[in-house]
Amino acid sequence: MTRKMDMDLLSEKIRNLADSSGLDALGFAEAAEFSDYALNHSQRRDPKLSLSGAKTIIVAGIYIGGLTLPAWMNPRYGRTSRLYLSAFFLDVVKPLEPIVNLLRNQGYQAIVCDGAQEDGSVIPLKLAAVRAGLGWQGKHTLLISKKYGTFLALGGIITDAPLEHNTEQESNQCDKCDKCQQACPLGALDQPYVLNRNSCLSNMLQIEHLPREAKAVMENRVGDCEICQEACPWNKKHIDHPLTTNMTESFQKKIEDWETFFYLPDLVNLSEESYREKLGHLNTDIPYNLFHRNVLIALERVKNGESDE
Ligand code: B12
């Protein structure tokens, strides 16, 4: 009984900390194996390989739909994604720190899914978020939250603290909708709920070999693609009328001069050093030469009058 009260109290403290750190969504899940995880990445599949006494996975989400975006609809500006602008995992890692400190002060171990390196991504975050009750995986494979659509950047902690565990998962609401599948110009979602990584434009824009079919559809994208997310009906209200949340302001500060930063005629002259200085903290993983290649293609398109402008 006392143990249960302690557990509830700690879970409650974590919820309060999450609120004050600006996290928009939080859930607790049992740290059991993700037996349906398809990648050959055993550490990610089994949280106990990261922490042998793991009991709980804490999954957190930050709403990234509220960013003021650069002038992406103008083909003279390079286009990226909300996740890219919000520094992938990193903005979810920082607000998790107070929770990690609390757990450690109480004598528990806590490992953060920092995502900065391949092995830092110690949890399959979409599957963990579903288990924690934050939403369901859509046909584009992304987590859909009723409140935030797919615009939740996810982060997580594995801990040996015995916290409350969610037991009710959100039911899948995609039903017959296949808008994301139809929207993908490269057929990366031909099979619902499975992303063919080799055909995903987000992936292609960060690898050496850019196939001709990707070049034909990338438009002004210089890194990352959000086509499937833009087509998702659960995102419509966020695209038309983004919410303002606690974090919107801090994201915004970081991209203050970015409305002009992505102007292609200037962007093409960005040196490797400035690239690192300006975008390094965003953890995009896109090497300078590939970013520059993407910018050149986008600019060429404007010069050749292939854009609608
Ligand atoms: C590797 C990776 C990528 C790779 C590969 C993507 C992939 N196949 O998942 C690349 C570089 C291509 C990529 C792209 C993007 N990514 Co990514 N990526 C990751 C990363 C690091 C691991 C994901 C992973 O494990 N994939 C492996 C595959 C096997 O997992 P899966 O797609 O979930 O596969 C499951 C389903 O297919 C399911 N399944 C099969 N059949 C069926 C049937 C039904 C009915 C159901 C429900 C499920 C189901 O079973 C599989 C489970 O094994 C995570 C962070 C993390 N640590 O989790 C971020 C992450 C998943 N990415 C994210 C995002 C946002 C993107 C992009 C949209 C980026 C952008 N442009 O904004 C694009 C994705 C486009 C898309 N439609 O997915 C977010 C997702 C947030 C969210 N709300 O869901 C994450 C969580 C990062 C973050 N910190 O927030 N990504």
CSV table of C-alpha atoms and ligand atoms in Angstrom, one decimal:
chain,number,residue,atom,x,y,z
A,1,MET,CA,0.0,0.0,0.0
A,2,THR,CA,2.7,2.5,1.0
A,3,ARG,CA,4.7,1.4,-2.0
A,4,LYS,CA,1.7,2.2,-4.2
A,5,MET,CA,1.4,5.6,-2.5
A,6,ASP,CA,5.1,6.4,-3.1
A,7,MET,CA,4.8,5.4,-6.7
A,8,ASP,CA,1.7,7.6,-7.2
A,9,LEU,CA,3.5,10.5,-5.5
A,10,LEU,CA,6.6,10.2,-7.6
A,11,SER,CA,4.5,9.9,-10.8
A,12,GLU,CA,2.6,13.0,-9.7
A,13,LYS,CA,5.9,14.9,-9.1
A,14,ILE,CA,7.1,14.0,-12.5
A,15,ARG,CA,3.9,15.2,-14.1
A,16,ASN,CA,4.3,18.5,-12.3
A,17,LEU,CA,7.9,18.8,-13.4
A,18,ALA,CA,7.0,18.1,-16.9
A,19,ASP,CA,4.4,20.9,-16.9
A,20,SER,CA,6.8,23.4,-15.5
A,21,SER,CA,9.5,22.3,-18.0
A,22,GLY,CA,7.2,23.1,-20.9
A,23,LEU,CA,6.5,19.5,-22.0
A,24,ASP,CA,3.2,19.2,-23.8
A,25,ALA,CA,2.6,15.5,-23.4
A,26,LEU,CA,3.8,12.9,-21.0
A,27,GLY,CA,3.0,9.2,-20.5
A,28,PHE,CA,4.4,6.2,-18.5
A,29,ALA,CA,4.7,2.8,-20.0
A,30,GLU,CA,6.0,-0.6,-18.8
A,31,ALA,CA,9.6,-1.1,-19.9
A,32,ALA,CA,8.8,-4.4,-21.6
A,33,GLU,CA,10.4,-5.6,-24.8
A,34,PHE,CA,9.0,-4.1,-28.1
A,35,SER,CA,8.7,-7.5,-29.7
A,36,ASP,CA,7.1,-6.1,-32.9
A,37,TYR,CA,10.0,-3.6,-33.5
A,38,ALA,CA,11.0,-4.3,-37.1
A,39,LEU,CA,14.6,-3.1,-37.2
A,40,ASN,CA,17.5,-5.3,-36.4
A,41,HIS,CA,18.5,-3.0,-33.5
A,42,SER,CA,18.3,-5.2,-30.4
A,43,GLN,CA,19.2,-2.5,-27.9
A,44,ARG,CA,16.3,-0.4,-29.1
A,45,ARG,CA,14.0,-3.4,-29.0
A,46,ASP,CA,14.7,-4.3,-25.4
A,47,PRO,CA,15.0,-1.4,-22.9
A,48,LYS,CA,16.6,-3.9,-20.4
A,49,LEU,CA,19.7,-4.0,-22.6
A,50,SER,CA,20.2,-0.3,-21.8
A,51,LEU,CA,19.2,-0.7,-18.2
A,52,SER,CA,19.0,-4.2,-16.8
A,53,GLY,CA,16.6,-3.3,-14.0
A,54,ALA,CA,14.4,-1.1,-16.2
A,55,LYS,CA,10.8,-0.9,-15.0
A,56,THR,CA,9.3,2.2,-16.7
A,57,ILE,CA,9.6,4.2,-19.9
A,58,ILE,CA,8.7,7.8,-19.6
A,59,VAL,CA,7.7,9.3,-23.0
A,60,ALA,CA,7.4,13.0,-23.5
A,61,GLY,CA,6.3,15.2,-26.4
A,62,ILE,CA,6.9,18.8,-27.3
A,63,TYR,CA,4.5,20.4,-29.7
A,64,ILE,CA,6.4,21.7,-32.7
A,65,GLY,CA,3.4,22.9,-34.8
A,66,GLY,CA,3.6,26.4,-33.4
A,67,LEU,CA,6.8,27.5,-35.1
A,68,THR,CA,6.7,30.6,-37.3
A,69,LEU,CA,8.0,29.0,-40.5
A,70,PRO,CA,10.4,30.6,-43.0
A,71,ALA,CA,8.8,31.6,-46.3
A,72,TRP,CA,8.7,28.0,-47.5
A,73,MET,CA,5.9,28.5,-49.9
A,74,ASN,CA,8.1,30.9,-51.9
A,75,PRO,CA,10.4,28.7,-54.1
A,76,ARG,CA,13.3,31.2,-53.6
A,77,TYR,CA,13.5,30.0,-50.0
A,78,GLY,CA,14.9,26.6,-49.0
A,79,ARG,CA,12.4,24.4,-47.2
A,80,THR,CA,13.0,22.0,-44.3
A,81,SER,CA,10.6,20.6,-41.6
A,82,ARG,CA,9.3,21.5,-38.2
A,83,LEU,CA,11.3,18.7,-36.7
A,84,TYR,CA,14.5,20.0,-38.4
A,85,LEU,CA,13.9,23.5,-37.1
A,86,SER,CA,13.2,22.3,-33.6
A,87,ALA,CA,16.6,20.4,-33.5
A,88,PHE,CA,15.3,16.9,-33.8
A,89,PHE,CA,15.5,15.3,-30.3
A,90,LEU,CA,17.5,18.0,-28.6
A,91,ASP,CA,14.7,20.2,-27.6
A,92,VAL,CA,13.0,17.3,-25.9
A,93,VAL,CA,16.1,16.2,-24.1
A,94,LYS,CA,16.7,19.5,-22.3
A,95,PRO,CA,13.3,19.7,-20.6
A,96,LEU,CA,13.7,16.1,-19.5
A,97,GLU,CA,16.7,17.0,-17.3
A,98,PRO,CA,14.7,18.0,-14.2
A,99,ILE,CA,12.9,14.7,-14.3
A,100,VAL,CA,16.1,12.8,-14.7
A,101,ASN,CA,17.6,14.7,-11.7
A,102,LEU,CA,14.6,14.0,-9.6
A,103,LEU,CA,14.8,10.3,-10.3
A,104,ARG,CA,18.5,10.2,-9.6
A,105,ASN,CA,18.1,12.1,-6.4
A,106,GLN,CA,15.6,9.5,-5.3
A,107,GLY,CA,18.2,6.8,-5.9
A,108,TYR,CA,16.9,5.6,-9.2
A,109,GLN,CA,18.8,5.2,-12.5
A,110,ALA,CA,17.6,7.1,-15.5
A,111,ILE,CA,18.8,6.9,-19.1
A,112,VAL,CA,17.7,9.6,-21.6
A,113,CYS,CA,17.0,8.8,-25.2
A,114,ASP,CA,19.1,11.7,-26.5
A,115,GLY,CA,19.0,10.6,-30.1
A,116,ALA,CA,22.2,12.4,-31.0
A,117,GLN,CA,23.9,9.2,-31.9
A,118,GLU,CA,22.4,6.1,-33.4
A,119,ASP,CA,22.8,4.2,-30.1
A,120,GLY,CA,21.5,7.2,-28.1
A,121,SER,CA,18.1,6.5,-29.6
A,122,VAL,CA,17.6,3.8,-27.1
A,123,ILE,CA,13.8,3.6,-27.4
A,124,PRO,CA,11.6,3.2,-30.4
A,125,LEU,CA,9.8,6.4,-29.5
A,126,LYS,CA,6.7,6.0,-31.6
A,127,LEU,CA,6.0,2.5,-30.2
A,128,ALA,CA,6.8,3.7,-26.7
A,129,ALA,CA,4.4,6.7,-27.1
A,130,VAL,CA,1.6,4.4,-28.2
A,131,ARG,CA,2.2,2.2,-25.2
A,132,ALA,CA,2.2,5.2,-22.9
A,133,GLY,CA,-1.2,6.3,-24.3
A,134,LEU,CA,-0.1,9.4,-26.2
A,135,GLY,CA,-1.7,8.4,-29.5
A,136,TRP,CA,-1.6,5.9,-32.3
A,137,GLN,CA,0.7,5.2,-35.2
A,138,GLY,CA,-0.9,6.5,-38.4
A,139,LYS,CA,-0.5,5.0,-41.9
A,140,HIS,CA,2.5,7.3,-42.3
A,141,THR,CA,3.9,5.4,-39.3
A,142,LEU,CA,4.1,8.6,-37.2
A,143,LEU,CA,2.5,9.1,-33.8
A,144,ILE,CA,-0.8,10.9,-34.1
A,145,SER,CA,-2.0,12.7,-31.0
A,146,LYS,CA,-5.6,13.8,-31.0
A,147,LYS,CA,-4.6,17.1,-29.6
A,148,TYR,CA,-1.3,17.8,-31.5
A,149,GLY,CA,-1.6,15.7,-34.6
A,150,THR,CA,1.9,14.4,-35.7
A,151,PHE,CA,3.6,17.6,-34.5
A,152,LEU,CA,4.9,16.2,-31.3
A,153,ALA,CA,8.7,15.8,-31.2
A,154,LEU,CA,9.2,12.8,-28.9
A,155,GLY,CA,11.7,12.1,-26.2
A,156,GLY,CA,12.1,9.4,-23.6
A,157,ILE,CA,13.7,8.1,-20.4
A,158,ILE,CA,14.3,4.5,-19.3
A,159,THR,CA,14.3,4.1,-15.5
A,160,ASP,CA,14.2,1.5,-12.8
A,161,ALA,CA,11.7,3.5,-10.9
A,162,PRO,CA,8.4,1.6,-10.5
A,163,LEU,CA,6.0,4.3,-11.7
A,164,GLU,CA,2.4,4.0,-12.7
A,165,HIS,CA,2.0,2.4,-16.2
A,166,ASN,CA,-0.6,3.3,-18.8
A,167,THR,CA,-2.8,0.4,-19.6
A,168,GLU,CA,-5.2,1.9,-22.1
A,169,GLN,CA,-3.9,2.5,-25.6
A,170,GLU,CA,-5.6,5.0,-28.0
A,171,SER,CA,-7.5,3.2,-30.7
A,172,ASN,CA,-6.3,3.7,-34.3
A,173,GLN,CA,-8.5,6.4,-35.9
A,174,CYS,CA,-7.1,6.3,-39.5
A,175,ASP,CA,-9.8,4.0,-40.7
A,176,LYS,CA,-10.1,4.3,-44.5
A,177,CYS,CA,-8.1,7.5,-44.8
A,178,ASP,CA,-5.1,7.0,-47.0
A,179,LYS,CA,-4.2,10.7,-47.7
A,180,CYS,CA,-0.6,10.4,-46.5
A,181,GLN,CA,-0.1,7.3,-48.7
A,182,GLN,CA,-1.5,9.1,-51.7
A,183,ALA,CA,0.5,12.3,-51.1
A,184,CYS,CA,3.9,10.7,-50.9
A,185,PRO,CA,5.3,11.4,-54.4
A,186,LEU,CA,7.8,8.5,-54.2
A,187,GLY,CA,5.5,5.8,-53.0
A,188,ALA,CA,7.4,5.4,-49.7
A,189,LEU,CA,4.1,4.6,-48.0
A,190,ASP,CA,2.6,2.2,-50.5
A,191,GLN,CA,2.2,-0.3,-47.7
A,192,PRO,CA,0.1,1.3,-44.9
A,193,TYR,CA,1.9,1.7,-41.5
A,194,VAL,CA,5.3,0.8,-43.1
A,195,LEU,CA,7.7,3.4,-44.3
A,196,ASN,CA,10.1,2.3,-47.1
A,197,ARG,CA,13.1,4.2,-45.9
A,198,ASN,CA,14.9,3.9,-49.3
A,199,SER,CA,12.0,5.8,-50.9
A,200,CYS,CA,11.5,8.4,-48.2
A,201,LEU,CA,12.5,11.9,-49.4
A,202,SER,CA,13.6,12.9,-45.9
A,203,ASN,CA,16.1,10.1,-46.1
A,204,MET,CA,17.2,10.7,-49.7
A,205,LEU,CA,18.0,14.3,-49.0
A,206,GLN,CA,20.7,13.3,-46.6
A,207,ILE,CA,22.4,10.5,-48.5
A,208,GLU,CA,25.1,10.7,-51.2
A,209,HIS,CA,23.2,9.3,-54.1
A,210,LEU,CA,20.1,11.4,-54.9
A,211,PRO,CA,18.0,9.4,-57.4
A,212,ARG,CA,16.6,11.2,-60.4
A,213,GLU,CA,13.0,10.6,-59.2
A,214,ALA,CA,13.8,12.4,-55.9
A,215,LYS,CA,15.3,15.3,-57.7
A,216,ALA,CA,12.2,15.6,-59.8
A,217,VAL,CA,9.9,16.0,-56.8
A,218,MET,CA,12.0,17.7,-54.1
A,219,GLU,CA,11.1,21.3,-55.2
A,220,ASN,CA,12.7,23.7,-52.8
A,221,ARG,CA,13.4,21.1,-50.0
A,222,VAL,CA,17.0,21.4,-48.8
A,223,GLY,CA,16.7,18.9,-46.0
A,224,ASP,CA,13.7,16.9,-44.8
A,225,CYS,CA,10.2,16.5,-46.1
A,226,GLU,CA,6.8,16.9,-44.5
A,227,ILE,CA,4.5,15.9,-47.4
A,228,CYS,CA,2.9,13.0,-45.6
A,229,GLN,CA,2.3,15.2,-42.5
A,230,GLU,CA,0.9,18.0,-44.5
A,231,ALA,CA,-1.7,15.6,-46.0
A,232,CYS,CA,-2.7,14.2,-42.6
A,233,PRO,CA,-6.2,15.5,-41.7
A,234,TRP,CA,-5.1,15.4,-38.0
A,235,ASN,CA,-2.6,18.2,-38.8
A,236,LYS,CA,-5.0,20.5,-40.7
A,237,LYS,CA,-6.0,22.6,-37.7
A,238,HIS,CA,-2.3,23.0,-36.7
A,239,ILE,CA,-1.3,24.0,-40.2
A,240,ASP,CA,-4.1,26.5,-40.5
A,241,HIS,CA,-4.1,27.7,-36.9
A,242,PRO,CA,-1.1,26.6,-34.9
A,243,LEU,CA,-1.4,26.5,-31.1
A,244,THR,CA,0.8,28.7,-29.0
A,245,THR,CA,2.4,26.6,-26.2
A,246,ASN,CA,5.0,27.2,-23.5
A,247,MET,CA,7.8,26.1,-25.8
A,248,THR,CA,6.8,28.1,-28.9
A,249,GLU,CA,8.7,31.1,-27.6
A,250,SER,CA,11.9,29.4,-26.9
A,251,PHE,CA,11.9,27.6,-30.3
A,252,GLN,CA,11.2,31.0,-31.9
A,253,LYS,CA,14.1,32.7,-30.2
A,254,LYS,CA,16.4,30.2,-31.8
A,255,ILE,CA,15.1,30.9,-35.3
A,256,GLU,CA,14.7,34.6,-35.1
A,257,ASP,CA,16.6,35.5,-38.2
A,258,TRP,CA,15.5,32.4,-40.1
A,259,GLU,CA,12.7,33.9,-42.0
A,260,THR,CA,15.5,35.3,-44.2
A,261,PHE,CA,18.2,32.7,-43.5
A,262,PHE,CA,16.8,30.2,-46.0
A,263,TYR,CA,16.8,32.7,-49.0
A,264,LEU,CA,18.4,30.5,-51.6
A,265,PRO,CA,20.6,33.1,-53.4
A,266,ASP,CA,22.2,33.8,-50.0
A,267,LEU,CA,22.1,30.2,-48.7
A,268,VAL,CA,24.1,29.0,-51.7
A,269,ASN,CA,27.1,31.1,-50.5
A,270,LEU,CA,27.0,29.7,-46.9
A,271,SER,CA,30.5,28.4,-46.1
A,272,GLU,CA,31.0,25.1,-44.4
A,273,GLU,CA,32.1,27.0,-41.3
A,274,SER,CA,29.0,29.1,-41.1
A,275,TYR,CA,26.9,26.0,-41.9
A,276,ARG,CA,28.3,24.4,-38.7
A,277,GLU,CA,27.9,27.5,-36.7
A,278,LYS,CA,24.4,28.4,-37.8
A,279,LEU,CA,22.9,24.9,-38.1
A,280,GLY,CA,25.2,22.6,-36.1
A,281,HIS,CA,23.2,22.8,-33.0
A,282,LEU,CA,20.2,21.5,-34.9
A,283,ASN,CA,21.6,18.0,-35.0
A,284,THR,CA,20.4,17.5,-38.6
A,285,ASP,CA,23.1,15.0,-39.5
A,286,ILE,CA,23.1,16.3,-43.0
A,287,PRO,CA,26.8,16.8,-44.1
A,288,TYR,CA,27.6,20.2,-45.6
A,289,ASN,CA,28.3,18.9,-49.1
A,290,LEU,CA,24.9,17.3,-49.3
A,291,PHE,CA,23.1,20.3,-47.9
A,292,HIS,CA,24.9,22.5,-50.4
A,293,ARG,CA,24.0,20.0,-53.2
A,294,ASN,CA,20.3,20.3,-52.2
A,295,VAL,CA,20.5,24.1,-52.1
A,296,LEU,CA,22.1,24.2,-55.6
A,297,ILE,CA,19.3,22.0,-57.0
A,298,ALA,CA,16.6,24.2,-55.4
A,299,LEU,CA,18.3,27.3,-56.8
A,300,GLU,CA,18.7,25.8,-60.2
A,301,ARG,CA,15.0,25.1,-60.3
A,302,VAL,CA,14.2,28.8,-59.7
A,303,LYS,CA,16.7,29.9,-62.3
A,304,ASN,CA,15.3,27.5,-64.9
A,305,GLY,CA,11.8,28.8,-64.1
A,306,GLU,CA,10.6,25.3,-63.1
A,307,SER,CA,9.0,26.8,-60.0
A,308,ASP,CA,5.5,28.3,-60.1
A,309,GLU,CA,6.8,31.8,-59.3
B,1,B12,C1,15.3,6.1,-38.0
B,1,B12,C2,14.4,7.3,-38.0
B,1,B12,C3,14.0,7.8,-39.2
B,1,B12,C4,14.5,7.3,-40.5
B,1,B12,C5,13.7,6.0,-40.8
B,1,B12,C6,12.2,6.2,-40.5
B,1,B12,C7,11.5,4.9,-40.1
B,1,B12,N1,11.4,3.9,-40.9
B,1,B12,O1,11.0,4.9,-39.0
B,1,B12,C8,14.2,8.4,-41.5
B,1,B12,C9,15.5,9.2,-41.7
B,1,B12,C10,13.7,8.1,-42.9
B,1,B12,C11,13.2,9.2,-40.7
B,1,B12,C12,12.4,10.1,-41.3
B,1,B12,C13,11.4,10.9,-40.6
B,1,B12,N2,11.3,10.9,-39.2
B,1,B12,CO1,12.2,9.8,-38.0
B,1,B12,N3,13.1,8.8,-36.7
B,1,B12,C14,13.8,7.8,-36.8
B,1,B12,C15,14.1,7.2,-35.3
B,1,B12,C16,15.6,7.6,-34.9
B,1,B12,C17,13.9,5.7,-35.2
B,1,B12,C18,12.6,5.2,-35.8
B,1,B12,C19,12.6,3.8,-36.0
B,1,B12,O2,12.9,3.0,-35.1
B,1,B12,N4,12.2,3.3,-37.1
B,1,B12,C20,12.2,1.9,-37.4
B,1,B12,C21,10.8,1.4,-38.0
B,1,B12,C22,10.9,-0.1,-38.0
B,1,B12,O3,9.8,1.8,-37.1
B,1,B12,P1,8.3,2.2,-37.5
B,1,B12,O4,8.2,3.0,-38.7
B,1,B12,O5,7.7,2.7,-36.3
B,1,B12,O6,7.8,0.7,-37.9
B,1,B12,C23,6.7,0.2,-37.3
B,1,B12,C24,5.5,0.2,-38.1
B,1,B12,O7,5.8,-0.1,-39.4
B,1,B12,C25,4.7,-0.9,-37.4
B,1,B12,N5,3.7,-1.6,-38.2
B,1,B12,C26,3.9,-2.5,-39.2
B,1,B12,N6,2.7,-2.8,-39.6
B,1,B12,C27,1.8,-2.2,-38.9
B,1,B12,C28,0.4,-2.2,-38.9
B,1,B12,C29,-0.3,-1.4,-38.0
B,1,B12,C30,-1.8,-1.5,-38.0
B,1,B12,C31,0.3,-0.6,-37.1
B,1,B12,C32,-0.4,0.3,-36.2
B,1,B12,C33,1.8,-0.5,-37.1
B,1,B12,C34,2.4,-1.4,-38.0
B,1,B12,O8,5.6,-1.9,-37.0
B,1,B12,C35,6.9,-1.3,-37.0
B,1,B12,C36,7.5,-1.5,-35.6
B,1,B12,O9,8.6,-2.2,-35.7
B,1,B12,C37,13.0,8.0,-34.5
B,1,B12,C38,13.4,8.3,-33.1
B,1,B12,C39,13.3,7.1,-32.2
B,1,B12,N7,14.3,6.8,-31.4
B,1,B12,O10,12.3,6.4,-32.2
B,1,B12,C40,12.7,9.2,-35.3
B,1,B12,C41,11.3,9.6,-35.4
B,1,B12,C42,10.4,8.4,-35.5
B,1,B12,N8,11.2,10.4,-36.6
B,1,B12,C43,10.3,11.4,-36.5
B,1,B12,C44,9.9,12.2,-37.6
B,1,B12,C45,9.0,13.4,-37.3
B,1,B12,C46,10.4,11.9,-38.9
B,1,B12,C47,10.0,12.7,-40.2
B,1,B12,C48,8.6,13.1,-40.3
B,1,B12,C49,10.9,13.9,-40.2
B,1,B12,C50,10.3,15.1,-40.8
B,1,B12,N9,10.5,15.4,-42.0
B,1,B12,O11,9.6,15.9,-40.1
B,1,B12,C51,10.4,11.7,-41.3
B,1,B12,C52,9.4,10.6,-41.5
B,1,B12,C53,8.4,10.4,-42.4
B,1,B12,C54,7.6,9.1,-42.0
B,1,B12,N10,6.5,9.0,-42.7
B,1,B12,O12,7.9,8.4,-41.1
B,1,B12,C55,9.7,11.5,-35.1
B,1,B12,C56,8.3,11.1,-35.1
B,1,B12,C57,7.4,11.9,-34.2
B,1,B12,C58,6.0,11.4,-34.3
B,1,B12,N11,5.1,12.3,-33.9
B,1,B12,O13,5.7,10.3,-34.7
B,1,B12,C59,10.7,10.6,-34.3
B,1,B12,C60,10.1,9.9,-33.1
B,1,B12,C61,11.9,11.6,-33.8
B,1,B12,C62,11.4,12.5,-32.7
B,1,B12,N12,12.3,12.7,-31.8
B,1,B12,O14,10.4,13.0,-32.5
B,1,B12,N13,13.2,8.9,-39.4
